[in-house]
PDB file of C-alpha atoms in Angstrom:
ATOM      1  CA  MET A 289    -194.080  80.295-116.937  1.00 50.00           C
ATOM      2  CA  ALA A 290    -194.263  81.889-113.501  1.00 47.00           C
ATOM      3  CA  HIS A 291    -196.780  84.404-112.280  1.00 48.00           C
ATOM      4  CA  LEU A 292    -196.401  86.335-109.009  1.00 46.00           C
ATOM      5  CA  SER A 293    -199.402  87.879-107.309  1.00 47.00           C
ATOM      6  CA  ALA A 294    -199.904  89.620-103.997  1.00 47.00           C
ATOM      7  CA  THR A 295    -202.988  89.567-101.822  1.00 49.00           C
ATOM      8  CA  ASP A 296    -203.923  91.639 -98.808  1.00 46.00           C
ATOM      9  CA  PRO A 297    -204.662  89.644 -95.632  1.00 53.00           C
ATOM     10  CA  PRO A 298    -208.308  89.909 -94.583  1.00 54.00           C
ATOM     11  CA  ALA A 299    -209.270  92.064 -91.608  1.00 60.00           C
ATOM     12  CA  LYS A 300    -210.353  88.907 -89.834  1.00 63.00           C
ATOM     13  CA  SER A 301    -206.792  87.559 -89.964  1.00 71.00           C
ATOM     14  CA  GLU A 302    -205.387  90.746 -88.433  1.00 78.00           C
ATOM     15  CA  LYS A 303    -208.051  90.698 -85.741  1.00 82.00           C
ATOM     16  CA  LYS A 304    -207.170  87.096 -84.899  1.00 82.00           C
ATOM     17  CA  ALA A 305    -203.467  87.968 -84.705  1.00 81.00           C
ATOM     18  CA  ASN A 306    -204.181  90.809 -82.281  1.00 85.00           C
ATOM     19  CA  SER A 307    -206.345  88.488 -80.204  1.00 88.00           C
ATOM     20  CA  LEU A 308    -203.519  85.936 -79.978  1.00 88.00           C
ATOM     21  CA  ILE A 309    -201.018  88.619 -78.996  1.00 89.00           C
ATOM     22  CA  ILE A 310    -203.301  89.835 -76.202  1.00 91.00           C
ATOM     23  CA  SER A 311    -203.863  86.239 -75.073  1.00 89.00           C
ATOM     24  CA  SER A 312    -200.123  85.666 -74.777  1.00 91.00           C
ATOM     25  CA  ALA A 313    -199.724  88.931 -72.889  1.00 91.00           C
ATOM     26  CA  LEU A 314    -202.249  87.603 -70.365  1.00 93.00           C
ATOM     27  CA  VAL A 315    -201.255  83.917 -70.384  1.00 93.00           C
ATOM     28  CA  PRO A 316    -197.746  83.369 -71.806  1.00 94.00           C
ATOM     29  CA  GLY A 317    -197.660  80.496 -74.294  1.00 93.00           C
ATOM     30  CA  PHE A 318    -201.392  80.521 -75.053  1.00 92.00           C
ATOM     31  CA  GLY A 319    -200.974  82.322 -78.368  1.00 91.00           C
ATOM     32  CA  GLU A 320    -198.206  79.936 -79.414  1.00 91.00           C
ATOM     33  CA  LEU A 321    -200.438  76.982 -78.496  1.00 91.00           C
ATOM     34  CA  LYS A 322    -203.286  78.286 -80.664  1.00 91.00           C
ATOM     35  CA  LEU A 323    -200.833  78.637 -83.559  1.00 90.00           C
ATOM     36  CA  GLY A 324    -199.746  75.027 -83.147  1.00 90.00           C
ATOM     37  CA  GLU A 325    -196.286  75.950 -81.827  1.00 90.00           C
ATOM     38  CA  ASN A 326    -196.363  73.474 -78.946  1.00 92.00           C
ATOM     39  CA  ARG A 327    -192.669  73.646 -78.069  1.00 94.00           C
ATOM     40  CA  ARG A 328    -192.767  77.421 -77.812  1.00 93.00           C
ATOM     41  CA  ALA A 329    -195.992  77.218 -75.821  1.00 94.00           C
ATOM     42  CA  LYS A 330    -194.389  74.810 -73.347  1.00 95.00           C
ATOM     43  CA  PHE A 331    -191.354  77.065 -73.039  1.00 96.00           C
ATOM     44  CA  PHE A 332    -193.277  80.210 -72.109  1.00 95.00           C
ATOM     45  CA  GLY A 333    -195.874  78.277 -70.119  1.00 96.00           C
ATOM     46  CA  GLY A 334    -193.160  76.467 -68.167  1.00 97.00           C
ATOM     47  CA  ILE A 335    -191.458  79.732 -67.260  1.00 97.00           C
ATOM     48  CA  GLU A 336    -194.788  81.183 -66.110  1.00 97.00           C
ATOM     49  CA  LEU A 337    -195.548  78.156 -63.954  1.00 97.00           C
ATOM     50  CA  GLY A 338    -192.090  78.264 -62.382  1.00 98.00           C
ATOM     51  CA  LEU A 339    -192.438  81.959 -61.578  1.00 98.00           C
ATOM     52  CA  TRP A 340    -195.871  81.445 -60.000  1.00 98.00           C
ATOM     53  CA  LEU A 341    -194.509  78.633 -57.826  1.00 98.00           C
ATOM     54  CA  THR A 342    -191.647  80.922 -56.808  1.00 98.00           C
ATOM     55  CA  VAL A 343    -194.070  83.689 -55.806  1.00 97.00           C
ATOM     56  CA  ILE A 344    -196.241  81.277 -53.807  1.00 97.00           C
ATOM     57  CA  GLU A 345    -193.275  79.771 -51.973  1.00 97.00           C
ATOM     58  CA  SER A 346    -191.653  83.151 -51.299  1.00 97.00           C
ATOM     59  CA  ASN A 347    -194.889  84.524 -49.871  1.00 96.00           C
ATOM     60  CA  ALA A 348    -195.182  81.467 -47.645  1.00 97.00           C
ATOM     61  CA  VAL A 349    -191.617  82.058 -46.405  1.00 97.00           C
ATOM     62  CA  MET A 350    -192.424  85.714 -45.723  1.00 96.00           C
ATOM     63  CA  HIS A 351    -195.460  84.792 -43.625  1.00 96.00           C
ATOM     64  CA  ARG A 352    -193.584  82.073 -41.736  1.00 96.00           C
ATOM     65  CA  SER A 353    -190.668  84.398 -41.032  1.00 96.00           C
ATOM     66  CA  ARG A 354    -193.006  87.143 -39.819  1.00 95.00           C
ATOM     67  CA  SER A 355    -194.771  84.688 -37.522  1.00 95.00           C
ATOM     68  CA  LYS A 356    -191.439  83.512 -36.084  1.00 96.00           C
ATOM     69  CA  MET A 357    -190.292  87.111 -35.616  1.00 96.00           C
ATOM     70  CA  VAL A 358    -193.435  87.999 -33.673  1.00 96.00           C
ATOM     71  CA  SER A 359    -193.249  85.013 -31.332  1.00 96.00           C
ATOM     72  CA  TYR A 360    -189.464  85.156 -30.858  1.00 97.00           C
ATOM     73  CA  ALA A 361    -189.401  88.890 -30.105  1.00 97.00           C
ATOM     74  CA  ALA A 362    -192.272  88.481 -27.646  1.00 97.00           C
ATOM     75  CA  VAL A 363    -190.486  85.709 -25.735  1.00 97.00           C
ATOM     76  CA  HIS A 364    -186.906  87.050 -25.761  1.00 97.00           C
ATOM     77  CA  ALA A 365    -187.402  90.822 -25.878  1.00 97.00           C
ATOM     78  CA  GLY A 366    -190.905  91.405 -24.567  1.00 96.00           C
ATOM     79  CA  ALA A 367    -191.690  93.206 -27.833  1.00 96.00           C
ATOM     80  CA  ASP A 368    -195.169  93.320 -29.325  1.00 95.00           C
ATOM     81  CA  LEU A 369    -194.848  93.316 -33.120  1.00 95.00           C
ATOM     82  CA  ASP A 370    -198.526  92.657 -33.829  1.00 93.00           C
ATOM     83  CA  GLY A 371    -200.070  95.459 -35.837  1.00 90.00           C
ATOM     84  CA  LYS A 372    -196.802  97.400 -35.953  1.00 92.00           C
ATOM     85  CA  GLU A 373    -195.090  98.694 -39.076  1.00 93.00           C
ATOM     86  CA  HIS A 374    -192.153  96.711 -40.458  1.00 93.00           C
ATOM     87  CA  GLN A 375    -189.713  99.476 -39.494  1.00 94.00           C
ATOM     88  CA  PHE A 376    -190.416  98.753 -35.835  1.00 96.00           C
ATOM     89  CA  ALA A 377    -189.399  95.115 -36.353  1.00 96.00           C
ATOM     90  CA  VAL A 378    -186.150  96.342 -37.940  1.00 96.00           C
ATOM     91  CA  ASP A 379    -185.471  98.733 -35.054  1.00 97.00           C
ATOM     92  CA  VAL A 380    -186.006  95.919 -32.564  1.00 97.00           C
ATOM     93  CA  ALA A 381    -183.337  93.957 -34.442  1.00 96.00           C
ATOM     94  CA  ASN A 382    -180.856  96.849 -34.424  1.00 96.00           C
ATOM     95  CA  TYR A 383    -181.053  97.891 -30.769  1.00 96.00           C
ATOM     96  CA  MET A 384    -180.885  95.964 -27.529  1.00 97.00           C
ATOM     97  CA  SER A 385    -183.661  97.967 -25.908  1.00 96.00           C
ATOM     98  CA  PHE A 386    -186.362 100.572 -26.307  1.00 95.00           C
ATOM     99  CA  ASP A 387    -184.331 103.024 -24.181  1.00 95.00           C
ATOM    100  CA  GLU A 388    -181.175 102.554 -26.249  1.00 96.00           C
ATOM    101  CA  PHE A 389    -183.099 103.231 -29.445  1.00 96.00           C
ATOM    102  CA  ASN A 390    -184.859 106.366 -28.160  1.00 96.00           C
ATOM    103  CA  GLU A 391    -181.647 107.801 -26.711  1.00 95.00           C
ATOM    104  CA  GLU A 392    -179.940 107.333 -30.071  1.00 95.00           C
ATOM    105  CA  GLN A 393    -182.747 109.151 -31.901  1.00 95.00           C
ATOM    106  CA  GLN A 394    -182.650 112.038 -29.428  1.00 94.00           C
ATOM    107  CA  ARG A 395    -178.879 112.377 -29.855  1.00 94.00           C
ATOM    108  CA  ARG A 396    -179.406 112.529 -33.599  1.00 92.00           C
ATOM    109  CA  ARG A 397    -182.171 115.108 -33.101  1.00 93.00           C
ATOM    110  CA  LEU A 398    -184.846 112.938 -34.639  1.00 92.00           C
ATOM    111  CA  PRO A 399    -187.751 113.355 -32.212  1.00 91.00           C
ATOM    112  CA  SER A 400    -190.235 112.011 -34.746  1.00 91.00           C
ATOM    113  CA  ARG A 401    -188.449 108.639 -34.576  1.00 93.00           C
ATOM    114  CA  VAL A 402    -188.804 108.324 -30.802  1.00 95.00           C
ATOM    115  CA  TYR A 403    -191.257 105.577 -29.823  1.00 95.00           C
ATOM    116  CA  PRO A 404    -193.846 106.046 -27.077  1.00 94.00           C
ATOM    117  CA  ALA A 405    -193.472 103.702 -24.117  1.00 87.00           C
ATOM    118  CA  GLU A 406    -196.968 102.302 -24.462  1.00 90.00           C
ATOM    119  CA  GLY A 407    -196.918  99.251 -26.737  1.00 92.00           C
ATOM    120  CA  TYR A 408    -193.395  99.823 -28.071  1.00 95.00           C
ATOM    121  CA  ASP A 409    -191.173  98.823 -25.163  1.00 94.00           C
ATOM    122  CA  TRP A 410    -188.608  96.023 -25.580  1.00 97.00           C
ATOM    123  CA  MET A 411    -185.388  94.710 -24.076  1.00 97.00           C
ATOM    124  CA  TRP A 412    -183.460  91.711 -25.342  1.00 97.00           C
ATOM    125  CA  THR A 413    -182.441  89.131 -22.757  1.00 96.00           C
ATOM    126  CA  SER A 414    -179.110  88.614 -24.544  1.00 96.00           C
ATOM    127  CA  GLU A 415    -177.112  89.708 -27.566  1.00 96.00           C
ATOM    128  CA  ASP A 416    -177.309  86.159 -28.935  1.00 96.00           C
ATOM    129  CA  HIS A 417    -181.092  86.292 -28.948  1.00 97.00           C
ATOM    130  CA  ARG A 418    -181.053  89.582 -30.795  1.00 97.00           C
ATOM    131  CA  GLU A 419    -178.638  88.168 -33.386  1.00 96.00           C
ATOM    132  CA  HIS A 420    -180.799  85.084 -33.853  1.00 97.00           C
ATOM    133  CA  TYR A 421    -183.847  87.296 -34.381  1.00 97.00           C
ATOM    134  CA  TRP A 422    -181.959  88.831 -37.297  1.00 96.00           C
ATOM    135  CA  THR A 423    -182.047  85.476 -39.135  1.00 96.00           C
ATOM    136  CA  PHE A 424    -185.845  85.681 -39.357  1.00 96.00           C
ATOM    137  CA  LEU A 425    -185.656  89.271 -40.545  1.00 95.00           C
ATOM    138  CA  ARG A 426    -183.099  88.432 -43.236  1.00 96.00           C
ATOM    139  CA  SER A 427    -185.130  85.437 -44.375  1.00 96.00           C
ATOM    140  CA  ARG A 428    -188.213  87.625 -44.773  1.00 96.00           C
ATOM    141  CA  ALA A 429    -186.265  90.317 -46.646  1.00 95.00           C
ATOM    142  CA  LEU A 430    -184.760  87.742 -49.031  1.00 97.00           C
ATOM    143  CA  ALA A 431    -188.171  86.194 -49.714  1.00 97.00           C
ATOM    144  CA  GLU A 432    -189.572  89.649 -50.457  1.00 96.00           C
ATOM    145  CA  LYS A 433    -186.780  90.346 -52.963  1.00 97.00           C
ATOM    146  CA  ILE A 434    -187.336  86.978 -54.647  1.00 97.00           C
ATOM    147  CA  THR A 435    -191.055  87.750 -54.930  1.00 97.00           C
ATOM    148  CA  LEU A 436    -190.341  91.092 -56.594  1.00 97.00           C
ATOM    149  CA  PHE A 437    -187.848  89.419 -58.947  1.00 97.00           C
ATOM    150  CA  ALA A 438    -190.414  86.759 -59.890  1.00 97.00           C
ATOM    151  CA  VAL A 439    -193.102  89.371 -60.540  1.00 97.00           C
ATOM    152  CA  GLY A 440    -190.645  91.231 -62.769  1.00 97.00           C
ATOM    153  CA  GLY A 441    -189.940  87.956 -64.554  1.00 97.00           C
ATOM    154  CA  MET A 442    -193.663  87.478 -65.188  1.00 97.00           C
ATOM    155  CA  ILE A 443    -193.861  90.878 -66.839  1.00 97.00           C
ATOM    156  CA  VAL A 444    -190.850  90.106 -69.058  1.00 97.00           C
ATOM    157  CA  ASN A 445    -192.259  86.662 -69.913  1.00 96.00           C
ATOM    158  CA  ARG A 446    -195.573  88.172 -71.001  1.00 96.00           C
ATOM    159  CA  ILE A 447    -193.897  90.784 -73.169  1.00 96.00           C
ATOM    160  CA  SER A 448    -191.604  88.150 -74.721  1.00 95.00           C
ATOM    161  CA  SER A 449    -194.497  85.790 -75.457  1.00 94.00           C
ATOM    162  CA  ALA A 450    -196.552  88.585 -77.037  1.00 94.00           C
ATOM    163  CA  ILE A 451    -193.600  89.580 -79.243  1.00 93.00           C
ATOM    164  CA  ASP A 452    -193.056  85.932 -80.183  1.00 92.00           C
ATOM    165  CA  VAL A 453    -196.702  85.521 -81.233  1.00 92.00           C
ATOM    166  CA  SER A 454    -196.528  88.744 -83.238  1.00 90.00           C
ATOM    167  CA  TYR A 455    -193.462  87.374 -85.035  1.00 89.00           C
ATOM    168  CA  LEU A 456    -195.103  83.994 -85.663  1.00 89.00           C
ATOM    169  CA  THR A 457    -198.309  85.483 -87.071  1.00 87.00           C
ATOM    170  CA  LYS A 458    -196.346  87.726 -89.433  1.00 85.00           C
ATOM    171  CA  LEU A 459    -194.201  84.766 -90.453  1.00 82.00           C
ATOM    172  CA  LYS A 460    -197.243  82.638 -91.209  1.00 76.00           C
ATOM    173  CA  ASP A 461    -198.934  85.478 -93.100  1.00 67.00           C
ATOM    174  CA  SER A 462    -195.859  85.907 -95.303  1.00 65.00           C
ATOM    175  CA  GLU A 463    -195.607  82.228 -96.282  1.00 56.00           C
ATOM    176  CA  LEU A 464    -195.575  81.628-100.036  1.00 47.00           C
ATOM    177  CA  SER A 465    -198.530  79.926-101.661  1.00 48.00           C
ATOM    178  CA  LEU A 466    -197.285  77.896-104.642  1.00 45.00           C
ATOM    179  CA  ASN A 467    -199.477  76.068-107.163  1.00 48.00           C
ATOM    180  CA  PHE A 468    -199.552  75.076-110.832  1.00 47.00           C
ATOM    181  CA  ARG A 469    -202.375  75.478-113.307  1.00 55.00           C
ATOM    182  CA  PRO A 470    -202.645  74.710-117.045  1.00 57.00           C
ATOM    183  CA  LEU A 471    -202.052  77.507-119.503  1.00 53.00           C
ATOM    184  CA  SER A 472    -205.164  78.696-121.253  1.00 58.00           C
ATOM    185  CA  GLY A 473    -205.742  79.611-124.860  1.00 55.00           C
ATOM    186  CA  GLU A 474    -203.491  78.726-127.738  1.00 52.00           C
ATOM    187  CA  VAL A 475    -200.484  77.977-125.526  1.00 50.00           C
ATOM    188  CA  ALA A 476    -202.363  75.488-123.353  1.00 50.00           C
ATOM    189  CA  SER A 477    -200.584  72.553-124.995  1.00 52.00           C
ATOM    190  CA  THR A 478    -197.130  73.868-124.132  1.00 54.00           C
ATOM    191  CA  GLY A 479    -197.349  73.375-120.382  1.00 53.00           C
ATOM    192  CA  ALA A 480    -198.551  75.035-117.210  1.00 50.00           C
ATOM    193  CA  GLU A 481    -197.975  78.269-115.368  1.00 52.00           C
ATOM    194  CA  MET A 482    -196.717  78.533-111.789  1.00 48.00           C
ATOM    195  CA  VAL A 483    -198.643  80.906-109.517  1.00 49.00           C
ATOM    196  CA  ILE A 484    -196.926  82.263-106.395  1.00 48.00           C
ATOM    197  CA  THR A 485    -199.168  84.121-103.986  1.00 50.00           C
ATOM    198  CA  LEU A 486    -197.389  86.327-101.456  1.00 47.00           C
ATOM    199  CA  PRO A 487    -199.547  88.199 -98.931  1.00 50.00           C
ATOM    200  CA  PHE A 488    -198.384  91.648 -97.778  1.00 47.00           C
TER     201      PHE A 488
END
């Protein structure tokens, strides 16, 4: 004889599930680890670690590239990039000299883009030097894009881990509880009843 019963999960269980979901949203894989899902925890944790290493390395490349840009432009173009906005570094890469740049902006009727002579003057010693300077600029731009991609990946990883923990907690809550107990009363001698408990 089978008997099916349903029980409501306690508020404590729901509170714990929410806590695990939040934990995974903050530290991917932590919720899975607390649920005993070690393989899943390693998966999300490994992705998070890889993304953090990517961000650290990309930021290091950005700083190194910026440092090389500053020193190279100072030596080969007489440009002072210290304390200047990034757009100035790009303009130095695109034009051979301060005069060439300003003349171009005036022809295009963009007076607001004209640089003052004080602190913004530059002139490349050769076209080759200007082209080589571009390699540092491209390296910095690529590292910046990789950093943004990695940060986006971290957001996706957190959302995925939180969803995974939500799924796992619901799966565990819906597991069947199966047990046997003797029949009571007059029919006790005929066997036992099966009790299936299914939480909703």
